[in-house]
PDB file of C-alpha atoms in Angstrom:
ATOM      1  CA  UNK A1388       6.180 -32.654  -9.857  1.00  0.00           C
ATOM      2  CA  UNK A1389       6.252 -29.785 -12.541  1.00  0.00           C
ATOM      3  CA  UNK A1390       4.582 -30.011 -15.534  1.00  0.00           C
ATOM      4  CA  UNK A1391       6.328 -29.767 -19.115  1.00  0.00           C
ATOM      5  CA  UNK A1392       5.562 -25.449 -19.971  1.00  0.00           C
ATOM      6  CA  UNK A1393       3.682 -25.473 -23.329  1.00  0.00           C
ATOM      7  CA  UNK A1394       4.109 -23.623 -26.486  1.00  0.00           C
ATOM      8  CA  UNK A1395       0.724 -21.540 -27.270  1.00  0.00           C
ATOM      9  CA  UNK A1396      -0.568 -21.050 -30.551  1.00  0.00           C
ATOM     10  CA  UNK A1397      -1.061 -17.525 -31.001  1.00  0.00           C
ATOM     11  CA  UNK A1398      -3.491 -16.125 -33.631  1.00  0.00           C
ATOM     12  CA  UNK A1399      -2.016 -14.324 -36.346  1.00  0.00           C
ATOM     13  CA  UNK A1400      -3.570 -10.052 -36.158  1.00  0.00           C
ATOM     14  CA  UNK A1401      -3.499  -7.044 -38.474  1.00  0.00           C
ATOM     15  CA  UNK A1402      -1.557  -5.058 -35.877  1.00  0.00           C
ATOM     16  CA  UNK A1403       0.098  -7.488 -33.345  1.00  0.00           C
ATOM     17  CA  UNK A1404       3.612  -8.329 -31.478  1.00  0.00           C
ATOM     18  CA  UNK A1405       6.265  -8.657 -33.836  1.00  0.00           C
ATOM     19  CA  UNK A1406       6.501 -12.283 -34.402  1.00  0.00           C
ATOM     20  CA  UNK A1407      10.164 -13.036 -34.263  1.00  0.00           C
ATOM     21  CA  UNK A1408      10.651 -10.769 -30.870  1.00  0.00           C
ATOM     22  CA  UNK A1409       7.807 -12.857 -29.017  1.00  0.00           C
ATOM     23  CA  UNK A1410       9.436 -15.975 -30.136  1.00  0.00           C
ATOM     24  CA  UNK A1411      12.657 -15.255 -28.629  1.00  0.00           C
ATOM     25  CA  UNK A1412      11.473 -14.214 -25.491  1.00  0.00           C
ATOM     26  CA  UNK A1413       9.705 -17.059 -25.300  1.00  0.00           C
ATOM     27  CA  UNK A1414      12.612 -19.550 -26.211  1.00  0.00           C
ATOM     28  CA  UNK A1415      14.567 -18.220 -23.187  1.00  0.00           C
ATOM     29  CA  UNK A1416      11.557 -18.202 -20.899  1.00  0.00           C
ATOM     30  CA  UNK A1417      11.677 -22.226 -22.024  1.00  0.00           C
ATOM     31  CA  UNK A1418      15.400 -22.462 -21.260  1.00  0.00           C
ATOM     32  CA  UNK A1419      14.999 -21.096 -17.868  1.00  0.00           C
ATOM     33  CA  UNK A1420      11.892 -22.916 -16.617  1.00  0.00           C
ATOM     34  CA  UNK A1421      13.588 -26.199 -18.351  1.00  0.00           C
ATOM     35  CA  UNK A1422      16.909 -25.252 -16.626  1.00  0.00           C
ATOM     36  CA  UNK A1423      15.219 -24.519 -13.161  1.00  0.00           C
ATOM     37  CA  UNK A1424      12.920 -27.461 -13.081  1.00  0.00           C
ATOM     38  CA  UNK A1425      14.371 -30.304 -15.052  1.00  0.00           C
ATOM     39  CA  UNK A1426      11.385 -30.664 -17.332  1.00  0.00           C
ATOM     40  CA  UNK A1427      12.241 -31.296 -21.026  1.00  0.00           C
ATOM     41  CA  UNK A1428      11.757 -27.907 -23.004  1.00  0.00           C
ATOM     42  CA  UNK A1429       8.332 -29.257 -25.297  1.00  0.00           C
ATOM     43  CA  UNK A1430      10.581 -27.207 -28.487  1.00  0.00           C
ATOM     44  CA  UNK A1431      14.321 -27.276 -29.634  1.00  0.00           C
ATOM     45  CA  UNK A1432      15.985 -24.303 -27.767  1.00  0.00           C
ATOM     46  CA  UNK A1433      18.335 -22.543 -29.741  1.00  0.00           C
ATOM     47  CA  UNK A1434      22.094 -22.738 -29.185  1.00  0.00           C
ATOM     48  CA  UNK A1435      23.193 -19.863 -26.729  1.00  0.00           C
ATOM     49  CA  UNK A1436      19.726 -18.788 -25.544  1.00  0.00           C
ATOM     50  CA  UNK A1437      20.119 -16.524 -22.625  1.00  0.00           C
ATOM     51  CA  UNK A1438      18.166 -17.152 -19.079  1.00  0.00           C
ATOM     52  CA  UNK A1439      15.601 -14.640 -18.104  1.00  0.00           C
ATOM     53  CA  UNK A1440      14.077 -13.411 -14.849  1.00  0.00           C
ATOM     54  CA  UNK A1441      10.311 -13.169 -13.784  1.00  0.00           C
ATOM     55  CA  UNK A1442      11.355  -9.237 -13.541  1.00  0.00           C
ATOM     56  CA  UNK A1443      13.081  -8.818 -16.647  1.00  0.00           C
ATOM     57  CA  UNK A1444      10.270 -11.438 -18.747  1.00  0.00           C
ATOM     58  CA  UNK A1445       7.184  -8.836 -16.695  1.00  0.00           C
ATOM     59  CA  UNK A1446       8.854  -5.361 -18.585  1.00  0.00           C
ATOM     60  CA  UNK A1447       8.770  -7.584 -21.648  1.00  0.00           C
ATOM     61  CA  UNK A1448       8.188  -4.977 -24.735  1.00  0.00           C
ATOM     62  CA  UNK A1449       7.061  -5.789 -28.102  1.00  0.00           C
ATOM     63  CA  UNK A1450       6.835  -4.218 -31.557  1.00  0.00           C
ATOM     64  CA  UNK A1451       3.615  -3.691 -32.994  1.00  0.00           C
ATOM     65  CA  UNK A1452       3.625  -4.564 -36.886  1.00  0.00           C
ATOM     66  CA  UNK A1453       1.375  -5.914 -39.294  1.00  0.00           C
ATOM     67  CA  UNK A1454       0.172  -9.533 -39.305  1.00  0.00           C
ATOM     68  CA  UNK A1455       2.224 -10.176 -35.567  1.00  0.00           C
ATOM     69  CA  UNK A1456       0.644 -12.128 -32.860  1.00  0.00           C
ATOM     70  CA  UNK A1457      -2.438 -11.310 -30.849  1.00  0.00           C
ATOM     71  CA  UNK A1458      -1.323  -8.763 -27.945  1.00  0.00           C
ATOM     72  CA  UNK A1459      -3.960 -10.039 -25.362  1.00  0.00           C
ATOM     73  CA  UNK A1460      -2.973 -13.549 -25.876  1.00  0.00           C
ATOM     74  CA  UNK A1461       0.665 -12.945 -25.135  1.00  0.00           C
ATOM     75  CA  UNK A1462       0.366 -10.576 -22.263  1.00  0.00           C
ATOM     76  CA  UNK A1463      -1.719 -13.455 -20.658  1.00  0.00           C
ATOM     77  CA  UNK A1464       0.523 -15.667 -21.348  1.00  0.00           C
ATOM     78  CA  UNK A1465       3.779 -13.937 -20.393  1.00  0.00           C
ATOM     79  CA  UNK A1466       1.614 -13.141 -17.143  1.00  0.00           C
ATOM     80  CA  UNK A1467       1.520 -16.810 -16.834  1.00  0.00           C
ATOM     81  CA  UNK A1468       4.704 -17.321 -17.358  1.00  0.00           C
ATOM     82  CA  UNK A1469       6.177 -14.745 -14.672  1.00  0.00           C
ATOM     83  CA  UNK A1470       4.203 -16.493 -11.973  1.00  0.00           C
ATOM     84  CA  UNK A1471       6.036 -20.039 -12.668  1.00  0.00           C
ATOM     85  CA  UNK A1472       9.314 -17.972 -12.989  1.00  0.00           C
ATOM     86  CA  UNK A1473       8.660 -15.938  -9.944  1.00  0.00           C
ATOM     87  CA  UNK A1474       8.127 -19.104  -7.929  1.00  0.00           C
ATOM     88  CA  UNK A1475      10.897 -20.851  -9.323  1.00  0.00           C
ATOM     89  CA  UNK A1476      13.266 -17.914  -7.937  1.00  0.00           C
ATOM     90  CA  UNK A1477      11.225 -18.315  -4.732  1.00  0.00           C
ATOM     91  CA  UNK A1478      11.961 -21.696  -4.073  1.00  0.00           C
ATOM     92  CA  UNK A1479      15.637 -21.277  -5.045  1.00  0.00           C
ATOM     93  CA  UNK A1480      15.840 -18.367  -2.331  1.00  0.00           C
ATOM     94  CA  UNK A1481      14.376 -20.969  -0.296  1.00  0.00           C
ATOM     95  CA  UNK A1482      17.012 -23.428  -0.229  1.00  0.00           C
ATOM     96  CA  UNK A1483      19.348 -25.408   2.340  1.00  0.00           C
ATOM     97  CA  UNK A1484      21.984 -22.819   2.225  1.00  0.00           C
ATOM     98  CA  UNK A1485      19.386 -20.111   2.981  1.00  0.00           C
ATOM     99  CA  UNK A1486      17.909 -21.757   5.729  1.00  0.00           C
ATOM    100  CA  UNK A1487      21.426 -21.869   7.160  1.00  0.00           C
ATOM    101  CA  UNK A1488      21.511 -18.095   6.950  1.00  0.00           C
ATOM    102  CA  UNK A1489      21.329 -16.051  10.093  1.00  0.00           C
ATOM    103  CA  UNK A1490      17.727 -14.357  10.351  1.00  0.00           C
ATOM    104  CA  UNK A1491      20.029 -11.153  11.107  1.00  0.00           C
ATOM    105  CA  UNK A1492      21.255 -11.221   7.587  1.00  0.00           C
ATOM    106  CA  UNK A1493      17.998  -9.495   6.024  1.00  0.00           C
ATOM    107  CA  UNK A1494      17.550  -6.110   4.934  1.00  0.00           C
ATOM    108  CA  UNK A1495      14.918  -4.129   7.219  1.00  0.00           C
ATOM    109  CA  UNK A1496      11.790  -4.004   5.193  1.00  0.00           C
ATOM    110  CA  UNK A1497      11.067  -1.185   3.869  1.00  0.00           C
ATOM    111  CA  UNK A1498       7.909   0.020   1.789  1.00  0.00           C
ATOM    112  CA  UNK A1499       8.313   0.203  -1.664  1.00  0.00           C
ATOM    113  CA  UNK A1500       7.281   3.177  -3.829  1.00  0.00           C
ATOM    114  CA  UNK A1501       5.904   2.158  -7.626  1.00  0.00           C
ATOM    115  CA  UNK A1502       5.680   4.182 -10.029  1.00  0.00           C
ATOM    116  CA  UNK A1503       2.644   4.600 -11.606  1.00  0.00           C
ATOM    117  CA  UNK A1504       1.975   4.023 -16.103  1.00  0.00           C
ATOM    118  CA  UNK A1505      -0.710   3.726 -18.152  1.00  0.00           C
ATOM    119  CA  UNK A1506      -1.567   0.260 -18.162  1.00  0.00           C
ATOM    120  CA  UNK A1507      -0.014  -1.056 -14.719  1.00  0.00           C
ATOM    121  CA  UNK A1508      -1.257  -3.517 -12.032  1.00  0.00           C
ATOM    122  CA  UNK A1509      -4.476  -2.891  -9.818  1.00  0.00           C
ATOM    123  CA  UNK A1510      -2.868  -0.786  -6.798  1.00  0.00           C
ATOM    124  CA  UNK A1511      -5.365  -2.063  -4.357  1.00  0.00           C
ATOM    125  CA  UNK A1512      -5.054  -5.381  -5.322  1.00  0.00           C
ATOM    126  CA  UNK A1513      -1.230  -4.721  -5.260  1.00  0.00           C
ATOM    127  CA  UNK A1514      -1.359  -3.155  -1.418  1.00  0.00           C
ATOM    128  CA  UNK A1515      -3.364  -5.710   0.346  1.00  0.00           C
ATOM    129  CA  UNK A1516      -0.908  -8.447  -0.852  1.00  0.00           C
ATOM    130  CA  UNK A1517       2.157  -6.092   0.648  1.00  0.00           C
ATOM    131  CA  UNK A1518       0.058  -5.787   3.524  1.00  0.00           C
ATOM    132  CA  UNK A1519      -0.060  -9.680   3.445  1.00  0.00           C
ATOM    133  CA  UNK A1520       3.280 -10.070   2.786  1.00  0.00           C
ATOM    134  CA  UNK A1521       4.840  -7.895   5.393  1.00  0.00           C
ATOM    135  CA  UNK A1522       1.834  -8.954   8.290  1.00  0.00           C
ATOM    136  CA  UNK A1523       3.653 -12.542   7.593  1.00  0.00           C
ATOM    137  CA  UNK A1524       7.264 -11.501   7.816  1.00  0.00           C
ATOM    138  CA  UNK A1525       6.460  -9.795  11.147  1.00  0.00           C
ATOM    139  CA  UNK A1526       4.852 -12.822  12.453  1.00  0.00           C
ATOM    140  CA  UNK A1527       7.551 -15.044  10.935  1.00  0.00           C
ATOM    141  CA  UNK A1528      10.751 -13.250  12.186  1.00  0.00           C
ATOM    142  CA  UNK A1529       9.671 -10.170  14.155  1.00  0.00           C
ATOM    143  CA  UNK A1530      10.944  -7.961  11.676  1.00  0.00           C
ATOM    144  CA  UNK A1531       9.140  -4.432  11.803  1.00  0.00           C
ATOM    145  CA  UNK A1532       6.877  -3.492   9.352  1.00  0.00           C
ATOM    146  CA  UNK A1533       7.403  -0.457   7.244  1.00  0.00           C
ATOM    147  CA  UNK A1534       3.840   0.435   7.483  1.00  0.00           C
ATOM    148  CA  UNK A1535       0.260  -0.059   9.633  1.00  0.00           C
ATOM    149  CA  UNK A1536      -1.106  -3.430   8.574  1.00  0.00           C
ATOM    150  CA  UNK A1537      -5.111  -3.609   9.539  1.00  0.00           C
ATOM    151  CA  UNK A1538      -5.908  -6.156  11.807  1.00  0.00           C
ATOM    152  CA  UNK A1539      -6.735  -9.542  11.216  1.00  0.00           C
ATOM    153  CA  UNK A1540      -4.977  -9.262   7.934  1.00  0.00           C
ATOM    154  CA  UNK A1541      -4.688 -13.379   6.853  1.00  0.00           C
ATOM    155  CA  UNK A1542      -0.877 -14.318   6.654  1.00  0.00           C
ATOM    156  CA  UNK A1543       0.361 -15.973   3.102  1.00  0.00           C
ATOM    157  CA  UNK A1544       3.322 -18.246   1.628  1.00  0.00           C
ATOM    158  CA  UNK A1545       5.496 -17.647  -0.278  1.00  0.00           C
ATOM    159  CA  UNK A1546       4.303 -19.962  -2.905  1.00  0.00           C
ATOM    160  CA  UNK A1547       1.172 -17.931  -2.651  1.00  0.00           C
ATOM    161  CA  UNK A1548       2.955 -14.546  -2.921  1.00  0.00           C
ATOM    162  CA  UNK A1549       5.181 -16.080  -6.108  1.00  0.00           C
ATOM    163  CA  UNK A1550       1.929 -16.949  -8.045  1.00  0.00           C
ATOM    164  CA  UNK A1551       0.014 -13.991  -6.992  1.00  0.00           C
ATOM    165  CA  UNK A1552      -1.922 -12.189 -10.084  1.00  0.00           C
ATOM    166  CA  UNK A1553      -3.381  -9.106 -10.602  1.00  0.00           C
ATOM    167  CA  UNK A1554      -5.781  -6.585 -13.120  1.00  0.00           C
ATOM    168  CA  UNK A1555      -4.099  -4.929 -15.086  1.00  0.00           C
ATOM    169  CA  UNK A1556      -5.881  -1.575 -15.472  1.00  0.00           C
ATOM    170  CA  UNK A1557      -5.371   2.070 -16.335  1.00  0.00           C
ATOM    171  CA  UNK A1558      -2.861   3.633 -14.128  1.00  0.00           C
ATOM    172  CA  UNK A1559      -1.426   1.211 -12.585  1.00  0.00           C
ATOM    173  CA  UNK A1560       1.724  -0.108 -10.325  1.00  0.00           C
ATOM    174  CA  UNK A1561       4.658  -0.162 -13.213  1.00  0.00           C
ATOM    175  CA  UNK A1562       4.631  -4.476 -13.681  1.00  0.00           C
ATOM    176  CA  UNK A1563       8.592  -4.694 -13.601  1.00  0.00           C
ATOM    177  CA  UNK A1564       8.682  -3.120 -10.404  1.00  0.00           C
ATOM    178  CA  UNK A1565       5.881  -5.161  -8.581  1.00  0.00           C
ATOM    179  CA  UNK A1566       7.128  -8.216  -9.958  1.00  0.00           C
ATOM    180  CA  UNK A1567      11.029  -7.495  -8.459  1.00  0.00           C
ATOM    181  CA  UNK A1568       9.245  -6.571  -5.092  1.00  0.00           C
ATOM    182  CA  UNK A1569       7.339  -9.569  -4.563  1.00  0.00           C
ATOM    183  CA  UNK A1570      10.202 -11.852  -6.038  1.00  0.00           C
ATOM    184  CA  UNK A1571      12.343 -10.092  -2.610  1.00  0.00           C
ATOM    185  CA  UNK A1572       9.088 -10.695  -0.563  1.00  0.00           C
ATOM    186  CA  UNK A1573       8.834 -14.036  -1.865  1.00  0.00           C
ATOM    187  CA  UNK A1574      12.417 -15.142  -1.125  1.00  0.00           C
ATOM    188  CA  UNK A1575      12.120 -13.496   2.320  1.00  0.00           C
ATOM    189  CA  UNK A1576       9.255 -15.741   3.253  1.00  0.00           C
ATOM    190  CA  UNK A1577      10.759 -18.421   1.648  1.00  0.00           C
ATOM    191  CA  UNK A1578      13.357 -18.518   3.851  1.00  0.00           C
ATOM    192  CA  UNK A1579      11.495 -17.776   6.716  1.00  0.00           C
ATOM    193  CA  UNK A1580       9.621 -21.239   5.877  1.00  0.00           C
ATOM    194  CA  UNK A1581      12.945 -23.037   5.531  1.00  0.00           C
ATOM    195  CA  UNK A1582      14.370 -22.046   9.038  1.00  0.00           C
ATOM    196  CA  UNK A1583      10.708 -22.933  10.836  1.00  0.00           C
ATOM    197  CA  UNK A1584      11.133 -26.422   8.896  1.00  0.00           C
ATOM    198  CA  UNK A1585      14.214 -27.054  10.762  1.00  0.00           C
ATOM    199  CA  UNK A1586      13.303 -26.151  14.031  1.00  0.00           C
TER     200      UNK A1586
END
């Protein structure tokens, strides 16, 4: 059962995200989640408001202009949001039809290479959930993994992986990036879960 997404309040700053620009990402974050879930939008979505993706909603940019909304308060909640989206694309990779999808249809895994920014996420909070991720997979469907994963690292869902948060911190994993990665991951797992159900 999904809960109805809520519109925040956001307090009003000297120097904060352009007001108008926040709003519209938000209205088609809304639309999507409302779409992909069935749950009533809790505000009026504008006529013609365009889906979004947890990868495209994650490399969200902002102006900064006077009086605009609090920047800490929207990254957190954008962060927010990006989980729900991320694990609504998981589950939809999940699906009937994948299930019915030969195992010999994936893409070999391969290890990613971020880039890294100013303000990105954590990168060893970032690695041990790859190492996670792809200590799963090789469990799940004996694909190899692209790199060494320690021992006894604990396997994880992909409902796990599509909620999965991290610091952001000075010189970071670029967000988009992570957040397209882990989506793949995600769906990969997903799928994985699907098949074993129907065994």
């Amino acid at each position: 059962m999904h809960s109805p997404p809520t519109i925040p309040e956001f307090d009003v700053i000297l120097r904060g995200y352009d007001r108008v620009q926040v709003a519209d990402l938000l209205y088609r974050a809304m639309a999507t989640l409302s779409a992909g879930t069935g749950v009533p939008s809790p505000v009026e979505i504008p006529e013609g408001t365009l889906p979004i993706t947890a990868a495209e909603l994650a490399s969200a940019e902002f102006d900064v202009v006077l009086r605009g909304f609090d920047r800490t308060q929207v990254a957190d909640w954008i962060d927010d949001l990006v989980r729900e989206l991320a694990r609504l694309e998981a589950s939809a990779g999940g699906g009937a039809e994948a299930a019915e999808a030969p195992a010999a249809a994936e893409q070999p895994l391969t290890f990613p290479a971020f880039d890294v920014v100013l303000r990105g996420y954590d990168r060893a909070q970032v690695s041990d959930l790859l190492d996670r991720a792809f200590a799963t997979l090789t469990a799940r469907t004996g694909a190899p993994s692209p790199v060494g994963v320690p021992a006894g690292t604990p396997p994880i869902t992909s409902a796990e992986l599509a909620s999965a948060r991290f610091d952001v911190v000075l010189r970071g994993f670029h967000r988009t990036q992570v957040a397209s990665v882990l989506n793949d991951l995600a769906q990969r797992i997903a799928r994985s879960e699907a098949r074993s159900g129907r065994e």
